[in-house]
């Protein structure tokens, strides 16, 4: 196929599995069109994606390396991309700038710091399960996403960053809207941009006057004492990234794992018996149902030949985690089937190399706390609707469900604290 035959990605993410298979059938690297008509390239297999992620000739800095960056302002339907490519943080920088920004945040997500959060994650999980049990009294249907998958990582990242209660709802709503790719219109994009400044500007103002033992306070200190290490814009956009990446992906990880197990009783039985570990469930969920299906954008610094296809210098590339995880060339003919007994530790859902997600250990901790606690508390947990009735979040980026209605079943003993 030629670049004039670009495949338009579904902005609603209605069927990620089918879309991945369609792209893969067209070749190892396929020209695609993002919402609003933005052209890009999509690697469709595991090896091609891994090669591109690790190639130092692939940048994440649109200002330096995207040929169409100057065109962004001239296309109203492209304006949503400014939130992804136009911000200045670890997600959108290259080389020394990326290393500098990552170094400022990484100490907050070390193994030691993550382990120190384990008791708080367990306590909060117990509180949320208690609330779910109370809400589900008399057999009422409850939304597992709203009751557990969302509030657990959201409250943990807000505590880590020192986000006050009055800003948390606005921050969560903002991140959801950033992930929503169903409306590429300029009005929606302008609203998102305005709220980035208002929500995170308010967080910075609050922590300047009320400093604490949190990530935001530390980043403000760096900014105020050494502006060469962190600018005002970088401070704002780094907080946006840490909040967004620190909870939204874990929401989907927990939710996707629950749905996968509830729709395959035999695997749930294997997990309950101990034949399959919870770590394997998390890895297989990230492989088959990665929290981020495709992430914009990376850019070819020079002409690149990948899988026999040449990506011209300055062209955009999306990182297609869903395609990679479902690649039969890497995971076998049953790659599209969730199988927690499979060895899926090499999944790419957290990235790889210098851009690997620094919050991956915290995400795993939260999932590995919440999932076993949930199924132990509610052994008769089941979906309240057919799995085909679940609604995907409106996004080709995020991969998860808008609601997960469940019937918890008989109430068990109160969670241990």
Coordinates of C-alpha atoms in Angstrom, one line a residue:
X1 CA 0.0 0.0 0.0
X2 CA 1.1 3.6 -0.5
X3 CA 1.0 6.5 1.9
X4 CA -2.1 7.8 0.1
X5 CA -3.9 4.7 1.3
X6 CA -3.7 5.6 5.0
X7 CA -5.8 3.5 7.4
X8 CA -7.9 5.8 9.6
X9 CA -7.7 4.6 13.2
X10 CA -11.0 4.4 15.1
X11 CA -11.1 7.4 17.4
X12 CA -13.4 5.5 19.8
X13 CA -11.2 2.4 20.1
X14 CA -14.3 0.3 19.6
X15 CA -12.4 -2.9 18.7
X16 CA -8.6 -2.7 19.4
X17 CA -8.1 -6.4 18.6
X18 CA -9.8 -6.3 15.2
X19 CA -8.0 -3.1 14.3
X20 CA -4.6 -4.5 15.3
X21 CA -5.3 -7.6 13.1
X22 CA -6.3 -5.4 10.2
X23 CA -3.2 -3.3 10.4
X24 CA -0.9 -6.4 10.8
X25 CA -2.4 -7.9 7.6
X26 CA -1.3 -4.9 5.6
X27 CA 2.4 -5.1 6.5
X28 CA 5.0 -4.6 9.2
X29 CA 4.8 -0.8 9.2
X30 CA 1.6 0.8 7.9
X31 CA 0.7 4.4 7.1
X32 CA -2.2 5.5 9.3
X33 CA -4.4 8.5 9.9
X34 CA -5.0 9.7 13.5
X35 CA -8.2 11.6 14.5
X36 CA -8.5 14.9 12.6
X37 CA -6.4 13.5 9.7
X38 CA -2.9 13.6 11.2
X39 CA -0.6 11.3 9.2
X40 CA 1.6 8.8 11.0
X41 CA 3.2 5.4 10.7
X42 CA 2.1 2.4 12.8
X43 CA 4.5 -0.6 13.4
X44 CA 2.2 -3.7 13.5
X45 CA 4.5 -6.3 15.1
X46 CA 6.5 -6.8 18.3
X47 CA 9.9 -6.8 16.7
X48 CA 9.3 -3.6 14.6
X49 CA 7.9 -1.7 17.6
X50 CA 10.8 -2.7 19.9
X51 CA 13.3 -1.8 17.2
X52 CA 11.8 1.7 16.8
X53 CA 11.5 2.3 20.5
X54 CA 15.2 1.5 21.1
X55 CA 16.5 3.3 18.0
X56 CA 18.3 6.5 19.0
X57 CA 17.3 8.0 15.7
X58 CA 13.7 8.1 16.9
X59 CA 12.8 11.2 18.8
X60 CA 9.8 12.3 20.9
X61 CA 10.4 16.0 20.4
X62 CA 7.9 17.4 17.9
X63 CA 9.5 20.8 17.9
X64 CA 12.8 19.5 16.8
X65 CA 11.9 16.5 14.6
X66 CA 8.3 16.6 13.3
X67 CA 8.1 17.8 9.8
X68 CA 4.5 18.9 10.3
X69 CA 5.0 20.7 13.6
X70 CA 4.7 24.1 11.9
X71 CA 1.4 23.0 10.3
X72 CA -0.3 22.2 13.7
X73 CA -1.7 25.6 14.2
X74 CA -3.1 25.7 10.6
X75 CA -5.3 22.6 11.1
X76 CA -8.0 23.1 13.7
X77 CA -8.8 19.4 13.7
X78 CA -5.2 18.7 14.7
X79 CA -5.3 20.9 17.7
X80 CA -5.9 18.0 20.1
X81 CA -2.4 16.8 19.3
X82 CA -0.9 19.9 21.0
X83 CA -1.7 18.2 24.4
X84 CA 0.5 15.3 23.5
X85 CA 3.2 16.7 21.2
X86 CA 3.1 20.3 22.4
X87 CA 3.8 19.8 26.1
X88 CA 7.3 19.8 27.5
X89 CA 8.0 16.9 29.8
X90 CA 9.5 13.4 29.7
X91 CA 6.9 12.2 27.2
X92 CA 7.8 14.8 24.6
X93 CA 11.6 15.4 24.9
X94 CA 14.7 13.9 23.4
X95 CA 18.2 13.2 24.4
X96 CA 19.7 15.4 27.2
X97 CA 16.4 17.2 27.8
X98 CA 14.6 13.9 28.4
X99 CA 17.4 12.7 30.7
X100 CA 17.3 15.9 32.7
X101 CA 13.6 15.8 33.3
X102 CA 13.5 12.1 34.1
X103 CA 16.3 12.5 36.6
X104 CA 14.1 15.0 38.6
X105 CA 11.2 12.6 38.9
X106 CA 12.8 9.2 39.1
X107 CA 13.8 9.4 42.8
X108 CA 10.1 9.4 43.8
X109 CA 9.5 6.1 42.1
X110 CA 12.5 4.0 43.2
X111 CA 11.9 0.4 44.5
X112 CA 12.5 1.6 48.0
X113 CA 10.0 4.5 47.8
X114 CA 7.5 2.2 46.1
X115 CA 7.8 -0.5 48.8
X116 CA 7.3 2.2 51.5
X117 CA 3.8 2.8 49.9
X118 CA 2.8 -0.8 50.2
X119 CA 1.0 -0.5 53.6
X120 CA -0.9 2.6 52.4
X121 CA -2.0 0.8 49.2
X122 CA -3.2 -2.2 51.2
X123 CA -5.1 0.0 53.7
X124 CA -6.8 2.0 50.9
X125 CA -7.7 -1.1 49.0
X126 CA -9.4 -2.4 52.2
X127 CA -11.3 0.8 52.6
X128 CA -12.6 0.7 49.0
X129 CA -13.6 -2.9 49.2
X130 CA -15.5 -2.1 52.4
X131 CA -17.3 0.7 50.6
X132 CA -18.1 -1.6 47.7
X133 CA -19.5 -4.2 50.0
X134 CA -21.8 -1.7 51.6
X135 CA -22.9 -0.3 48.3
X136 CA -23.7 -3.8 47.0
X137 CA -25.9 -4.7 50.0
X138 CA -29.2 -6.4 49.0
X139 CA -27.7 -7.5 45.7
X140 CA -27.2 -4.1 44.1
X141 CA -25.0 -3.8 41.0
X142 CA -21.9 -1.7 41.6
X143 CA -19.4 -0.2 39.2
X144 CA -16.0 -1.7 39.9
X145 CA -14.2 0.9 37.9
X146 CA -15.7 3.8 39.9
X147 CA -15.5 1.9 43.2
X148 CA -12.0 0.4 43.0
X149 CA -10.0 0.5 39.8
X150 CA -10.2 4.3 39.5
X151 CA -10.0 5.6 43.1
X152 CA -7.1 3.4 44.2
X153 CA -4.4 4.7 41.8
X154 CA -5.9 8.2 41.7
X155 CA -5.8 8.7 45.4
X156 CA -2.3 7.1 45.6
X157 CA -0.8 9.4 43.0
X158 CA -2.5 12.5 44.5
X159 CA -1.1 11.6 47.9
X160 CA 2.4 11.2 46.3
X161 CA 2.2 14.6 44.6
X162 CA 0.4 16.4 47.4
X163 CA -2.8 17.2 45.3
X164 CA -5.4 18.7 47.7
X165 CA -8.9 17.2 47.8
X166 CA -10.5 20.1 46.0
X167 CA -8.3 19.7 42.9
X168 CA -8.6 15.9 42.5
X169 CA -11.9 15.7 40.7
X170 CA -10.8 18.3 38.2
X171 CA -7.5 16.6 37.6
X172 CA -9.2 13.2 37.0
X173 CA -11.7 14.8 34.6
X174 CA -8.9 16.6 32.8
X175 CA -6.9 13.4 32.3
X176 CA -10.0 11.5 31.0
X177 CA -10.6 14.3 28.5
X178 CA -7.0 14.2 27.3
X179 CA -7.4 10.5 26.7
X180 CA -10.6 11.0 24.8
X181 CA -9.9 11.1 21.1
X182 CA -13.4 11.0 19.9
X183 CA -13.7 14.8 19.4
X184 CA -10.7 16.3 17.6
X185 CA -12.5 19.7 17.4
X186 CA -10.6 22.9 18.4
X187 CA -13.2 23.9 21.1
X188 CA -12.6 20.7 23.0
X189 CA -8.9 20.9 22.6
X190 CA -8.9 24.6 23.8
X191 CA -10.9 23.6 26.9
X192 CA -8.3 20.9 27.7
X193 CA -5.4 23.3 27.3
X194 CA -7.1 26.0 29.5
X195 CA -7.7 23.4 32.2
X196 CA -4.1 22.2 32.2
X197 CA -3.1 25.6 33.2
X198 CA -5.8 26.2 35.7
X199 CA -5.7 22.8 37.5
X200 CA -2.0 22.3 37.7
X201 CA -1.3 26.0 38.1
X202 CA -3.6 25.8 41.2
X203 CA -1.6 22.8 42.4
X204 CA 1.6 24.7 42.1
X205 CA 0.2 27.8 43.8
X206 CA -1.2 25.6 46.7
X207 CA 2.1 23.8 47.3
X208 CA 4.1 27.1 47.1
X209 CA 2.1 28.4 50.0
X210 CA 1.6 25.0 51.7
X211 CA 4.8 23.0 51.1
X212 CA 4.8 19.3 52.1
X213 CA 6.7 16.1 51.8
X214 CA 5.6 15.4 48.3
X215 CA 6.8 15.4 44.6
X216 CA 5.2 18.7 43.7
X217 CA 6.9 20.6 46.6
X218 CA 10.2 19.1 45.6
X219 CA 9.8 20.0 41.9
X220 CA 8.8 23.6 42.9
X221 CA 12.0 23.8 45.1
X222 CA 14.1 22.7 42.1
X223 CA 12.4 25.3 39.9
X224 CA 12.8 28.1 42.3
X225 CA 16.4 27.4 43.2
X226 CA 17.7 26.4 39.8
X227 CA 15.6 27.4 36.8
X228 CA 18.2 25.9 34.5
X229 CA 17.1 22.5 35.6
X230 CA 13.3 23.0 35.3
X231 CA 11.4 25.8 33.7
X232 CA 7.9 27.0 34.6
X233 CA 6.4 25.3 31.6
X234 CA 8.3 22.0 32.3
X235 CA 7.1 22.1 35.9
X236 CA 3.5 22.4 34.8
X237 CA 3.7 19.8 32.2
X238 CA 5.7 17.3 34.3
X239 CA 3.0 17.4 37.0
X240 CA 0.4 16.8 34.2
X241 CA 2.3 13.8 33.0
X242 CA 3.0 12.2 36.4
X243 CA -0.6 12.5 37.5
X244 CA -2.0 11.2 34.2
X245 CA 0.5 8.3 33.7
X246 CA 0.4 7.6 37.5
X247 CA -3.2 6.7 37.6
X248 CA -5.0 6.4 34.3
X249 CA -3.0 3.4 33.1
X250 CA -3.4 1.6 36.4
X251 CA -7.2 2.1 36.3
X252 CA -7.3 0.2 33.0
X253 CA -4.8 -2.4 34.2
X254 CA -7.0 -3.4 37.2
X255 CA -10.3 -3.1 35.2
X256 CA -9.0 -5.1 32.2
X257 CA -7.7 -7.9 34.4
X258 CA -11.0 -8.2 36.3
X259 CA -13.0 -8.4 33.0
X260 CA -10.5 -10.9 31.5
X261 CA -10.9 -13.2 34.6
X262 CA -14.6 -12.9 34.9
X263 CA -15.1 -13.8 31.3
X264 CA -12.9 -16.9 31.6
X265 CA -14.0 -18.9 34.7
X266 CA -11.4 -21.6 34.1
X267 CA -8.5 -19.2 34.3
X268 CA -10.0 -17.6 37.4
X269 CA -10.1 -21.1 38.9
X270 CA -6.5 -21.6 38.1
X271 CA -5.5 -18.3 39.7
X272 CA -7.6 -19.0 42.8
X273 CA -6.0 -22.5 43.2
X274 CA -2.5 -21.0 43.0
X275 CA -1.7 -22.8 39.7
X276 CA -1.2 -19.3 38.1
X277 CA 0.2 -16.4 40.0
X278 CA -1.2 -12.9 40.1
X279 CA 2.0 -11.5 38.6
X280 CA 1.3 -13.6 35.5
X281 CA -2.2 -12.3 35.4
X282 CA -0.9 -8.7 35.4
X283 CA 1.7 -9.5 32.7
X284 CA -0.8 -11.2 30.5
X285 CA -3.3 -8.4 30.9
X286 CA -0.7 -5.9 29.9
X287 CA 0.1 -8.0 26.8
X288 CA -3.4 -8.7 25.6
X289 CA -5.2 -5.6 27.0
X290 CA -2.4 -3.0 27.4
X291 CA -3.7 0.1 29.3
X292 CA -2.3 2.2 26.4
X293 CA -3.1 0.7 23.0
X294 CA -1.2 3.3 21.0
X295 CA 0.7 6.3 22.1
X296 CA 1.4 9.5 20.1
X297 CA 4.0 10.5 18.9
X298 CA 7.6 9.7 18.0
X299 CA 9.5 11.1 15.0
X300 CA 12.1 9.8 12.6
X301 CA 15.2 11.9 13.0
X302 CA 16.5 10.6 9.7
X303 CA 15.2 8.2 7.1
X304 CA 14.6 4.8 8.8
X305 CA 14.2 1.4 7.2
X306 CA 12.1 -0.9 9.5
X307 CA 10.6 -4.2 8.3
X308 CA 11.5 -3.3 4.8
X309 CA 9.6 -0.1 4.9
X310 CA 11.2 3.4 4.8
X311 CA 9.9 6.0 7.2
X312 CA 11.0 9.4 5.9
X313 CA 12.9 11.8 8.2
X314 CA 10.4 14.1 10.0
X315 CA 7.4 11.7 9.8
X316 CA 5.4 10.8 12.9
X317 CA 5.2 7.3 14.4
X318 CA 2.8 5.9 17.0
X319 CA 3.9 3.3 19.5
X320 CA 1.4 0.5 19.0
X321 CA 1.5 -1.6 22.2
X322 CA -1.7 -3.4 21.4
X323 CA -0.4 -4.6 18.0
X324 CA 2.8 -5.7 19.6
X325 CA 1.2 -7.7 22.3
X326 CA -1.2 -9.5 19.9
X327 CA 1.6 -10.3 17.4
X328 CA 1.3 -14.1 16.5
X329 CA 4.9 -14.0 15.1
X330 CA 6.1 -13.3 18.6
X331 CA 3.5 -14.9 20.9
X332 CA 2.2 -17.7 18.7
X333 CA -1.0 -18.4 16.8
X334 CA -3.1 -17.9 20.0
X335 CA -1.7 -14.4 20.6
X336 CA -5.1 -12.8 20.7
X337 CA -6.3 -15.2 23.5
X338 CA -5.8 -14.2 27.1
X339 CA -3.9 -17.0 28.8
X340 CA -2.5 -16.2 32.2
X341 CA -0.3 -19.3 32.1
X342 CA 1.6 -17.9 29.2
X343 CA 5.1 -16.3 29.8
X344 CA 4.4 -12.7 28.9
X345 CA 7.0 -10.9 31.0
X346 CA 8.6 -9.5 27.8
X347 CA 5.5 -7.4 27.0
X348 CA 6.2 -3.8 25.9
X349 CA 3.2 -2.2 27.7
X350 CA 5.4 -0.2 30.1
X351 CA 7.8 0.7 27.3
X352 CA 11.5 -0.3 27.1
X353 CA 14.8 1.5 27.2
X354 CA 15.2 5.1 28.3
X355 CA 11.5 5.8 28.0
X356 CA 10.3 2.9 30.1
X357 CA 7.6 4.0 32.5
X358 CA 9.1 5.1 35.8
X359 CA 5.8 4.4 37.5
X360 CA 5.7 0.7 36.5
X361 CA 6.6 -0.7 39.9
X362 CA 3.9 1.4 41.6
X363 CA 1.3 0.3 39.0
X364 CA 2.2 -3.4 39.6
X365 CA 2.1 -2.9 43.4
X366 CA -1.4 -1.4 43.1
X367 CA -2.7 -4.1 40.8
X368 CA -1.1 -6.9 42.8
X369 CA -2.7 -5.6 45.9
X370 CA -6.1 -4.9 44.6
X371 CA -6.7 -8.0 42.4
X372 CA -6.2 -10.7 45.0
X373 CA -7.9 -8.7 47.7
X374 CA -10.9 -8.2 45.5
X375 CA -11.4 -11.8 44.5
X376 CA -10.7 -13.0 48.1
X377 CA -13.3 -10.6 49.4
X378 CA -15.9 -11.4 46.8
X379 CA -15.5 -15.1 45.7
X380 CA -18.8 -15.0 43.8
X381 CA -18.0 -11.8 41.9
X382 CA -19.5 -11.7 38.4
X383 CA -20.2 -9.3 35.6
X384 CA -23.7 -7.8 35.8
X385 CA -23.9 -7.6 32.0
X386 CA -22.7 -9.6 29.1
X387 CA -19.1 -8.7 28.3
X388 CA -20.1 -7.6 24.8
X389 CA -22.2 -4.8 26.4
X390 CA -19.2 -3.1 28.1
X391 CA -18.4 0.2 26.6
X392 CA -14.8 1.0 25.6
X393 CA -13.5 4.4 26.7
X394 CA -13.7 6.7 23.7
X395 CA -10.0 6.6 22.7
X396 CA -7.6 5.0 20.4
X397 CA -5.0 5.7 23.0
X398 CA -6.4 4.4 26.3
X399 CA -7.6 0.8 26.4
X400 CA -10.2 0.1 29.0
X401 CA -13.9 0.3 30.0
X402 CA -16.1 3.3 30.9
X403 CA -17.9 1.2 33.5
X404 CA -17.5 -2.3 34.9
X405 CA -20.9 -3.3 36.4
X406 CA -20.6 -6.2 38.7
X407 CA -22.5 -8.2 41.3
X408 CA -20.2 -8.9 44.2
X409 CA -22.2 -11.7 45.7
X410 CA -22.5 -12.6 49.4
X411 CA -20.5 -10.3 51.7
X412 CA -17.3 -11.9 53.1
X413 CA -15.4 -11.0 56.3
X414 CA -14.1 -7.4 56.6
X415 CA -10.7 -6.9 55.0
X416 CA -7.7 -7.1 57.3
X417 CA -6.0 -3.8 57.9

